[in-house]
């Protein structure tokens, strides 16, 4: 059963990589391609819906008629999709919408559930889709980790932070340092001898 789950995860990663490659090839005129990332809570879904609604009003100020129309159509499609959702995957949702000028004005709309949970929302209009967060999730090596040390007056703490975000404690040491005191003057040599 574990093997089947691993194979399924590999297959999902493969499909996601192909989808990302397809989305990378999409080219928009000006800032007509819209990327939206929604973390996996209903409150974030509601916030993003209201943000898109607000951006539709802002899009009416775009000077170019064609760009304004394409952005408004993309935002309208995303808004309808978001409003049709009754629940959202705990990992979140990534939406991409726009008109591909390289494909003779073919309309693109893609919804992706990311392989890992999205931590923050994103709304982005550009001539290409914002795919960095998904690429980072797909290309992260689970065995990759970063070591760090925390040093204080009481000791040290050595740990490793893995790519998945877990912290593994490696070693903890404690140190007993002499206390500072306000004594000095003639007693300074005596206190110095006691420290050693």
PDB file of C-alpha atoms in Angstrom:
ATOM      1  CA  UNK A   1       0.000   0.000   0.000  1.00  0.00           C
ATOM      2  CA  UNK A   2       2.884   2.366   0.803  1.00  0.00           C
ATOM      3  CA  UNK A   3       4.433   1.596  -2.584  1.00  0.00           C
ATOM      4  CA  UNK A   4       1.171   2.464  -4.338  1.00  0.00           C
ATOM      5  CA  UNK A   5       0.997   5.795  -2.538  1.00  0.00           C
ATOM      6  CA  UNK A   6       4.586   6.626  -3.525  1.00  0.00           C
ATOM      7  CA  UNK A   7       3.887   5.710  -7.156  1.00  0.00           C
ATOM      8  CA  UNK A   8       0.722   7.803  -7.131  1.00  0.00           C
ATOM      9  CA  UNK A   9       2.659  10.777  -5.727  1.00  0.00           C
ATOM     10  CA  UNK A  10       5.307  10.348  -8.442  1.00  0.00           C
ATOM     11  CA  UNK A  11       2.621  10.256 -11.113  1.00  0.00           C
ATOM     12  CA  UNK A  12       0.956  13.394  -9.730  1.00  0.00           C
ATOM     13  CA  UNK A  13       4.337  15.170  -9.715  1.00  0.00           C
ATOM     14  CA  UNK A  14       4.945  14.081 -13.327  1.00  0.00           C
ATOM     15  CA  UNK A  15       1.524  15.388 -14.429  1.00  0.00           C
ATOM     16  CA  UNK A  16       2.082  18.663 -12.557  1.00  0.00           C
ATOM     17  CA  UNK A  17       5.480  19.165 -14.217  1.00  0.00           C
ATOM     18  CA  UNK A  18       3.899  18.681 -17.662  1.00  0.00           C
ATOM     19  CA  UNK A  19       1.098  21.092 -16.784  1.00  0.00           C
ATOM     20  CA  UNK A  20       3.628  23.696 -15.583  1.00  0.00           C
ATOM     21  CA  UNK A  21       5.592  23.289 -18.816  1.00  0.00           C
ATOM     22  CA  UNK A  22       2.384  23.932 -20.793  1.00  0.00           C
ATOM     23  CA  UNK A  23       1.583  27.023 -18.700  1.00  0.00           C
ATOM     24  CA  UNK A  24       5.158  28.326 -19.120  1.00  0.00           C
ATOM     25  CA  UNK A  25       4.644  28.340 -22.896  1.00  0.00           C
ATOM     26  CA  UNK A  26       1.592  30.617 -22.633  1.00  0.00           C
ATOM     27  CA  UNK A  27       2.346  34.208 -23.655  1.00  0.00           C
ATOM     28  CA  UNK A  28       0.119  37.155 -22.986  1.00  0.00           C
ATOM     29  CA  UNK A  29       0.013  40.625 -24.446  1.00  0.00           C
ATOM     30  CA  UNK A  30       0.903  43.139 -21.728  1.00  0.00           C
ATOM     31  CA  UNK A  31      -0.407  42.134 -18.335  1.00  0.00           C
ATOM     32  CA  UNK A  32      -3.328  39.982 -19.466  1.00  0.00           C
ATOM     33  CA  UNK A  33      -2.411  36.661 -17.804  1.00  0.00           C
ATOM     34  CA  UNK A  34      -3.812  36.331 -14.277  1.00  0.00           C
ATOM     35  CA  UNK A  35      -2.336  34.010 -11.613  1.00  0.00           C
ATOM     36  CA  UNK A  36      -4.164  33.455  -8.321  1.00  0.00           C
ATOM     37  CA  UNK A  37      -3.011  31.367  -5.343  1.00  0.00           C
ATOM     38  CA  UNK A  38      -5.525  30.684  -2.560  1.00  0.00           C
ATOM     39  CA  UNK A  39      -4.483  28.954   0.712  1.00  0.00           C
ATOM     40  CA  UNK A  40      -6.751  26.104   1.811  1.00  0.00           C
ATOM     41  CA  UNK A  41      -9.317  27.809   4.051  1.00  0.00           C
ATOM     42  CA  UNK A  42     -12.790  29.128   3.283  1.00  0.00           C
ATOM     43  CA  UNK A  43     -11.884  32.496   4.814  1.00  0.00           C
ATOM     44  CA  UNK A  44      -8.944  32.835   2.379  1.00  0.00           C
ATOM     45  CA  UNK A  45     -11.276  31.835  -0.455  1.00  0.00           C
ATOM     46  CA  UNK A  46     -13.710  34.593   0.542  1.00  0.00           C
ATOM     47  CA  UNK A  47     -10.874  37.144   0.856  1.00  0.00           C
ATOM     48  CA  UNK A  48      -9.553  36.271  -2.600  1.00  0.00           C
ATOM     49  CA  UNK A  49     -13.041  36.462  -4.125  1.00  0.00           C
ATOM     50  CA  UNK A  50     -13.457  39.965  -2.715  1.00  0.00           C
ATOM     51  CA  UNK A  51      -9.941  40.919  -3.947  1.00  0.00           C
ATOM     52  CA  UNK A  52     -10.792  39.724  -7.477  1.00  0.00           C
ATOM     53  CA  UNK A  53     -14.095  41.648  -7.334  1.00  0.00           C
ATOM     54  CA  UNK A  54     -12.146  44.780  -6.350  1.00  0.00           C
ATOM     55  CA  UNK A  55      -9.559  44.213  -9.106  1.00  0.00           C
ATOM     56  CA  UNK A  56     -12.346  44.024 -11.709  1.00  0.00           C
ATOM     57  CA  UNK A  57     -13.180  47.618 -10.813  1.00  0.00           C
ATOM     58  CA  UNK A  58      -9.520  48.629 -11.020  1.00  0.00           C
ATOM     59  CA  UNK A  59      -9.192  46.880 -14.410  1.00  0.00           C
ATOM     60  CA  UNK A  60     -11.730  49.294 -15.880  1.00  0.00           C
ATOM     61  CA  UNK A  61      -8.998  51.979 -15.645  1.00  0.00           C
ATOM     62  CA  UNK A  62      -6.706  50.146 -18.107  1.00  0.00           C
ATOM     63  CA  UNK A  63      -6.253  52.395 -21.153  1.00  0.00           C
ATOM     64  CA  UNK A  64      -5.856  49.733 -23.857  1.00  0.00           C
ATOM     65  CA  UNK A  65      -9.299  48.424 -24.826  1.00  0.00           C
ATOM     66  CA  UNK A  66      -8.020  44.958 -25.766  1.00  0.00           C
ATOM     67  CA  UNK A  67      -5.937  44.567 -22.579  1.00  0.00           C
ATOM     68  CA  UNK A  68      -8.810  45.844 -20.409  1.00  0.00           C
ATOM     69  CA  UNK A  69     -11.234  43.390 -22.024  1.00  0.00           C
ATOM     70  CA  UNK A  70      -8.866  40.407 -21.672  1.00  0.00           C
ATOM     71  CA  UNK A  71      -8.045  41.164 -18.025  1.00  0.00           C
ATOM     72  CA  UNK A  72     -11.708  41.627 -17.140  1.00  0.00           C
ATOM     73  CA  UNK A  73     -12.641  38.344 -18.888  1.00  0.00           C
ATOM     74  CA  UNK A  74      -9.880  36.477 -17.013  1.00  0.00           C
ATOM     75  CA  UNK A  75     -10.895  38.011 -13.673  1.00  0.00           C
ATOM     76  CA  UNK A  76     -14.568  37.250 -14.357  1.00  0.00           C
ATOM     77  CA  UNK A  77     -13.745  33.579 -15.152  1.00  0.00           C
ATOM     78  CA  UNK A  78     -11.670  33.242 -11.977  1.00  0.00           C
ATOM     79  CA  UNK A  79     -14.349  34.923  -9.877  1.00  0.00           C
ATOM     80  CA  UNK A  80     -17.079  32.594 -11.215  1.00  0.00           C
ATOM     81  CA  UNK A  81     -14.850  29.590 -10.517  1.00  0.00           C
ATOM     82  CA  UNK A  82     -14.097  30.741  -6.956  1.00  0.00           C
ATOM     83  CA  UNK A  83     -17.770  31.463  -6.224  1.00  0.00           C
ATOM     84  CA  UNK A  84     -18.779  28.009  -7.511  1.00  0.00           C
ATOM     85  CA  UNK A  85     -16.570  26.285  -4.900  1.00  0.00           C
ATOM     86  CA  UNK A  86     -18.378  25.016  -1.814  1.00  0.00           C
ATOM     87  CA  UNK A  87     -15.155  23.798  -0.200  1.00  0.00           C
ATOM     88  CA  UNK A  88     -11.431  24.043  -0.889  1.00  0.00           C
ATOM     89  CA  UNK A  89      -8.654  21.483  -0.613  1.00  0.00           C
ATOM     90  CA  UNK A  90      -6.588  21.974   2.597  1.00  0.00           C
ATOM     91  CA  UNK A  91      -3.501  22.452   0.413  1.00  0.00           C
ATOM     92  CA  UNK A  92      -5.147  25.359  -1.394  1.00  0.00           C
ATOM     93  CA  UNK A  93      -5.723  26.155  -5.041  1.00  0.00           C
ATOM     94  CA  UNK A  94      -3.770  27.800  -7.866  1.00  0.00           C
ATOM     95  CA  UNK A  95      -5.720  29.337 -10.764  1.00  0.00           C
ATOM     96  CA  UNK A  96      -4.341  30.559 -14.085  1.00  0.00           C
ATOM     97  CA  UNK A  97      -6.417  32.352 -16.705  1.00  0.00           C
ATOM     98  CA  UNK A  98      -5.797  34.470 -19.777  1.00  0.00           C
ATOM     99  CA  UNK A  99      -5.525  34.606 -23.554  1.00  0.00           C
ATOM    100  CA  UNK A 100      -2.501  32.950 -25.179  1.00  0.00           C
ATOM    101  CA  UNK A 101      -1.296  35.285 -27.936  1.00  0.00           C
ATOM    102  CA  UNK A 102       1.130  32.599 -29.176  1.00  0.00           C
ATOM    103  CA  UNK A 103      -1.869  30.315 -29.902  1.00  0.00           C
ATOM    104  CA  UNK A 104      -3.921  32.847 -31.909  1.00  0.00           C
ATOM    105  CA  UNK A 105      -5.879  34.153 -28.930  1.00  0.00           C
ATOM    106  CA  UNK A 106      -6.759  30.770 -27.418  1.00  0.00           C
ATOM    107  CA  UNK A 107      -8.271  31.186 -23.948  1.00  0.00           C
ATOM    108  CA  UNK A 108      -6.508  29.319 -21.116  1.00  0.00           C
ATOM    109  CA  UNK A 109      -8.081  28.446 -17.752  1.00  0.00           C
ATOM    110  CA  UNK A 110      -6.354  26.001 -15.417  1.00  0.00           C
ATOM    111  CA  UNK A 111      -6.991  25.112 -11.760  1.00  0.00           C
ATOM    112  CA  UNK A 112      -4.306  23.187  -9.869  1.00  0.00           C
ATOM    113  CA  UNK A 113      -4.285  21.721  -6.368  1.00  0.00           C
ATOM    114  CA  UNK A 114      -0.640  22.103  -5.274  1.00  0.00           C
ATOM    115  CA  UNK A 115       1.352  19.124  -3.922  1.00  0.00           C
ATOM    116  CA  UNK A 116       2.024  20.999  -0.662  1.00  0.00           C
ATOM    117  CA  UNK A 117      -0.036  23.524   1.288  1.00  0.00           C
ATOM    118  CA  UNK A 118       0.094  27.143   0.111  1.00  0.00           C
ATOM    119  CA  UNK A 119       1.118  29.472   2.921  1.00  0.00           C
ATOM    120  CA  UNK A 120       0.085  32.829   1.487  1.00  0.00           C
ATOM    121  CA  UNK A 121      -2.354  34.187  -1.098  1.00  0.00           C
ATOM    122  CA  UNK A 122      -1.198  35.713  -4.376  1.00  0.00           C
ATOM    123  CA  UNK A 123      -2.875  37.747  -7.109  1.00  0.00           C
ATOM    124  CA  UNK A 124      -0.633  38.536 -10.092  1.00  0.00           C
ATOM    125  CA  UNK A 125      -1.184  39.986 -13.586  1.00  0.00           C
ATOM    126  CA  UNK A 126       1.689  39.736 -16.055  1.00  0.00           C
ATOM    127  CA  UNK A 127       2.631  38.669 -19.592  1.00  0.00           C
ATOM    128  CA  UNK A 128       3.373  35.191 -18.188  1.00  0.00           C
ATOM    129  CA  UNK A 129       1.889  33.096 -15.410  1.00  0.00           C
ATOM    130  CA  UNK A 130       3.471  33.244 -11.933  1.00  0.00           C
ATOM    131  CA  UNK A 131       4.585  29.606 -11.467  1.00  0.00           C
ATOM    132  CA  UNK A 132       7.574  29.921  -9.090  1.00  0.00           C
ATOM    133  CA  UNK A 133       5.753  28.651  -5.984  1.00  0.00           C
ATOM    134  CA  UNK A 134       4.598  25.497  -7.779  1.00  0.00           C
ATOM    135  CA  UNK A 135       8.038  24.934  -9.340  1.00  0.00           C
ATOM    136  CA  UNK A 136       9.601  25.180  -5.870  1.00  0.00           C
ATOM    137  CA  UNK A 137       7.169  22.563  -4.547  1.00  0.00           C
ATOM    138  CA  UNK A 138       7.863  20.151  -7.399  1.00  0.00           C
ATOM    139  CA  UNK A 139      11.639  20.638  -7.485  1.00  0.00           C
ATOM    140  CA  UNK A 140      12.246  20.492  -3.730  1.00  0.00           C
ATOM    141  CA  UNK A 141      14.426  17.604  -2.637  1.00  0.00           C
ATOM    142  CA  UNK A 142      12.924  16.131   0.536  1.00  0.00           C
ATOM    143  CA  UNK A 143      16.398  15.030   1.687  1.00  0.00           C
ATOM    144  CA  UNK A 144      17.823  18.534   1.385  1.00  0.00           C
ATOM    145  CA  UNK A 145      18.297  20.270   4.721  1.00  0.00           C
ATOM    146  CA  UNK A 146      19.968  23.276   6.300  1.00  0.00           C
ATOM    147  CA  UNK A 147      21.885  23.106   9.564  1.00  0.00           C
ATOM    148  CA  UNK A 148      21.766  25.827  12.161  1.00  0.00           C
ATOM    149  CA  UNK A 149      23.085  26.513  15.644  1.00  0.00           C
ATOM    150  CA  UNK A 150      21.600  28.635  18.399  1.00  0.00           C
ATOM    151  CA  UNK A 151      24.153  29.912  20.903  1.00  0.00           C
ATOM    152  CA  UNK A 152      23.246  31.541  24.199  1.00  0.00           C
ATOM    153  CA  UNK A 153      24.844  32.147  27.562  1.00  0.00           C
ATOM    154  CA  UNK A 154      23.323  28.903  28.827  1.00  0.00           C
ATOM    155  CA  UNK A 155      24.361  26.562  26.005  1.00  0.00           C
ATOM    156  CA  UNK A 156      24.084  25.657  22.324  1.00  0.00           C
ATOM    157  CA  UNK A 157      21.443  23.938  20.226  1.00  0.00           C
ATOM    158  CA  UNK A 158      22.324  22.256  16.910  1.00  0.00           C
ATOM    159  CA  UNK A 159      19.518  21.272  14.528  1.00  0.00           C
ATOM    160  CA  UNK A 160      18.649  20.615  10.883  1.00  0.00           C
ATOM    161  CA  UNK A 161      15.736  22.179   9.025  1.00  0.00           C
ATOM    162  CA  UNK A 162      14.494  19.896   6.232  1.00  0.00           C
ATOM    163  CA  UNK A 163      12.905  21.018   2.974  1.00  0.00           C
ATOM    164  CA  UNK A 164       9.526  19.860   4.273  1.00  0.00           C
ATOM    165  CA  UNK A 165       9.823  22.296   7.213  1.00  0.00           C
ATOM    166  CA  UNK A 166      10.515  19.842  10.025  1.00  0.00           C
ATOM    167  CA  UNK A 167      13.227  20.580  12.574  1.00  0.00           C
ATOM    168  CA  UNK A 168      15.395  17.721  13.785  1.00  0.00           C
ATOM    169  CA  UNK A 169      17.401  18.349  16.971  1.00  0.00           C
ATOM    170  CA  UNK A 170      20.950  17.045  16.542  1.00  0.00           C
ATOM    171  CA  UNK A 171      22.699  18.046  19.755  1.00  0.00           C
ATOM    172  CA  UNK A 172      22.166  20.217  22.797  1.00  0.00           C
ATOM    173  CA  UNK A 173      24.934  21.323  25.133  1.00  0.00           C
ATOM    174  CA  UNK A 174      24.809  23.359  28.303  1.00  0.00           C
ATOM    175  CA  UNK A 175      27.481  25.650  29.680  1.00  0.00           C
ATOM    176  CA  UNK A 176      27.900  26.996  33.165  1.00  0.00           C
ATOM    177  CA  UNK A 177      29.501  30.400  33.005  1.00  0.00           C
ATOM    178  CA  UNK A 178      30.521  32.381  36.089  1.00  0.00           C
ATOM    179  CA  UNK A 179      28.093  35.076  37.100  1.00  0.00           C
ATOM    180  CA  UNK A 180      28.925  38.710  36.590  1.00  0.00           C
ATOM    181  CA  UNK A 181      29.096  40.746  39.748  1.00  0.00           C
ATOM    182  CA  UNK A 182      29.624  44.341  40.608  1.00  0.00           C
ATOM    183  CA  UNK A 183      32.498  43.670  43.030  1.00  0.00           C
ATOM    184  CA  UNK A 184      35.843  45.085  42.076  1.00  0.00           C
ATOM    185  CA  UNK A 185      38.536  47.359  43.359  1.00  0.00           C
ATOM    186  CA  UNK A 186      40.839  45.651  45.863  1.00  0.00           C
ATOM    187  CA  UNK A 187      38.855  42.354  45.613  1.00  0.00           C
ATOM    188  CA  UNK A 188      39.360  42.005  41.829  1.00  0.00           C
ATOM    189  CA  UNK A 189      42.491  39.742  42.031  1.00  0.00           C
ATOM    190  CA  UNK A 190      40.743  37.476  44.561  1.00  0.00           C
ATOM    191  CA  UNK A 191      37.660  37.135  42.328  1.00  0.00           C
ATOM    192  CA  UNK A 192      39.939  36.430  39.377  1.00  0.00           C
ATOM    193  CA  UNK A 193      41.636  33.564  41.286  1.00  0.00           C
ATOM    194  CA  UNK A 194      38.247  32.081  42.199  1.00  0.00           C
ATOM    195  CA  UNK A 195      37.126  32.019  38.567  1.00  0.00           C
ATOM    196  CA  UNK A 196      40.003  29.815  37.473  1.00  0.00           C
TER     197      UNK A 196
END
